[in-house]
Every structure is written in structure tokens, then in C-alpha cells.
Amino acid sequence: MPTAAAEPVVDLEPEEERTALALRTPETPTTINELAALKGEALEVIDARVQVIATLRKASIRATHPEDWLLFKAPEEQGGQVVGYLQDAGADRVRDLWGIEVRNVSKPEKITGNDPAVFHYLITGDGYCKLTRQEVVAIEGGRSSTDDFVKGKTGVELELLVRKAARANLDGNITRELAGMKSVPIGELQAAWAGTTKRVEACRLGRGFGTHSERLGARKETAPDVDPPVCPHCGTKGVYRPARDGRAAFYGCPNYEKHRDKKFIVDAEQWVAEQAQQKPPTKPPTKPEPKPKPTPPPNGDTKPMTAGEIPFGRDRQPGEDG
């Protein structure tokens, strides 16, 4: 008599384990109550999500370049902390890593004033991150015809550049908001770029790093009182970088990003010493010659002359223009 076939054994995963595995996924919405129900699994879920986000942030920073970041420095009396702001071009490099989508983009709105050459473009849109399932709405982006990147442009070319930049700014604002790249501590940038050729010294400098002219290459108030060296690669005057974090003061090229494969770094102390040797000795100031004393009238007569005694020209009389 044939024996009945044994039923296959199905190893079903306990409901709690399936739930814990699902909640480890960062995009799964999780509440405090859901985590509390997992008891011992809750901490593992939280640790897993933190590790995923931290790894993604580091990967995002490594995907950017120093030129993609703008550094801001707090006043010294407030601590002098330095943070990085990811610019629109850099936001393009990290958007796909986070799975960020830009939705419901409005038509660009042109805003003008009394001067027809001065105008602004504003644009709004929503954003969604497929990884974290976070959403932002009614984010604005905008650019102006007075921005530096459109200097010298006119007519249709100016209109197109400002409108395109407004859209790029919208995408950048949404990406920065969802990826948390609006204010990144400088230490996080350094840690992410460790082992690469990328350095925070090549980042652009913003508010807190001297005046606008100093950031563009003018001498800093704290810089030595000598003419800075000139970059041999682009002909730009070097910018003084004070000593910091165990690094000696040096001069660097403010246009480093234009020739990243050609470095220009000059030790500040050595440069100042060389300039002091080449400076010609200053001459002592010459004393001004003494003014001649007025000659006294003959016989010591100091009586003022009358109008009739003043020797006028042949054809001029007192009161006429000389």
C-alpha cells in the first residue's frame, strides 16, 4: 500500500522578525509606538537607519568637489565655527543618490521694477525623497539679472540665463532641504574627503572670511604688509591664508579651481623674508629749506606806504584789475 507523500515543511518567518526587517528600511515610516512594540529589536532598527543615512551623507560629500561648496564663518565672539553650503551645481551630483524628485514645478514668474534692465525670476515646486519618503512643498527658487554670473550679458541671452539659473536654484533648494546639505560642519567635509586630493582650502569663501574684495584676492587686514606672490598659472595675485590647525600660513591662488592640476602654494613666512631682503633702504626725510626772511625797508622805516606812493604800472590805476 503506497504511503502518502509527506507535506512540505514551510519555515514561516515569525511576524515580529518580518516587521523588524521591514522597519530597518529607511524609507519605511516608523512611529514611536511601532518601535516600542518591537522591544529589543527597536534599537537595532534605529541603529540600522542611522548607519544608512550616515553612509549616504558621506558618499554624497565624496561625490562633490571643493568648488561645489561655499564656506561661511561665524563671528569669533560666537565661536568662529565654519560650515559648508552645497551650491546648486553640487546638488546635481547628489540628487540621484538620495532618489530626490522635483515635482509640480510652476511657470517662471518675472518680476521687474522701474529699471527694465533689473529683473528677477521666481519659480516654485515640490520635492520628494524616495529613500526617506520625506516631502517638501512650495519651495522657492530664484535668480536676478544683477547676479555676478550674468555680468556683461544682455537681451535674450540674459533672460535665458537668469531663467535657467532660477530653475537650478529651485532644484538645489529642494535637494539641500531633503538631503540636509544646507549647513554641513567643515569637519564632516574633511572626514569625507580623507584619502582623496580634495581639500577644504579649495572651497569658495563666503560671509565671515573678510570683505568681499578680500575674498576676491585683495590683501587681508591680517596679511603681511608686502605685495603677495602672483600665480604663474593664471596671473592672479595670491591670497593670504593664516596659520590654522597646525598648518603654517601660506599664499594660495583664489582661482585654484581653474587649474586644479597645477598647484600654487607659497610659504608666507619665507615670502615675507624674501621681500624684506629685496626692499631698498628708505632714505631719511630731507629737511625743508628755511623760508627767506623779509628784507626790512631801508633806514628801518616800517611806516606803511600810502596809495599815492605805491608804484603801479604805466597804464594802470589803483582799483583796476592787474
Coordinates of C-alpha atoms in Angstrom, one line a residue, residues 108-123 140-145 159 162:
P108 CA 8.8 81.0 -14.0
E109 CA 7.5 84.4 -12.9
K110 CA 9.4 87.5 -14.0
I111 CA 9.4 90.4 -11.5
T112 CA 10.5 93.8 -12.7
G113 CA 10.9 97.3 -11.2
N114 CA 11.5 100.8 -12.5
D115 CA 14.7 99.8 -14.3
P116 CA 13.9 97.4 -17.2
A117 CA 17.5 96.1 -17.0
V118 CA 17.0 94.8 -13.5
F119 CA 14.6 91.9 -13.1
H120 CA 14.2 88.7 -11.1
Y121 CA 12.8 85.2 -12.0
L122 CA 11.0 83.2 -9.3
I123 CA 9.8 79.6 -9.5
E140 CA 11.0 78.7 -4.0
G141 CA 14.0 79.3 -6.3
G142 CA 15.1 82.5 -7.9
R143 CA 17.9 84.5 -9.6
S144 CA 18.4 88.1 -10.6
S145 CA 19.8 89.9 -13.6
E159 CA 16.8 86.4 -20.0
V162 CA 18.5 84.1 -15.4

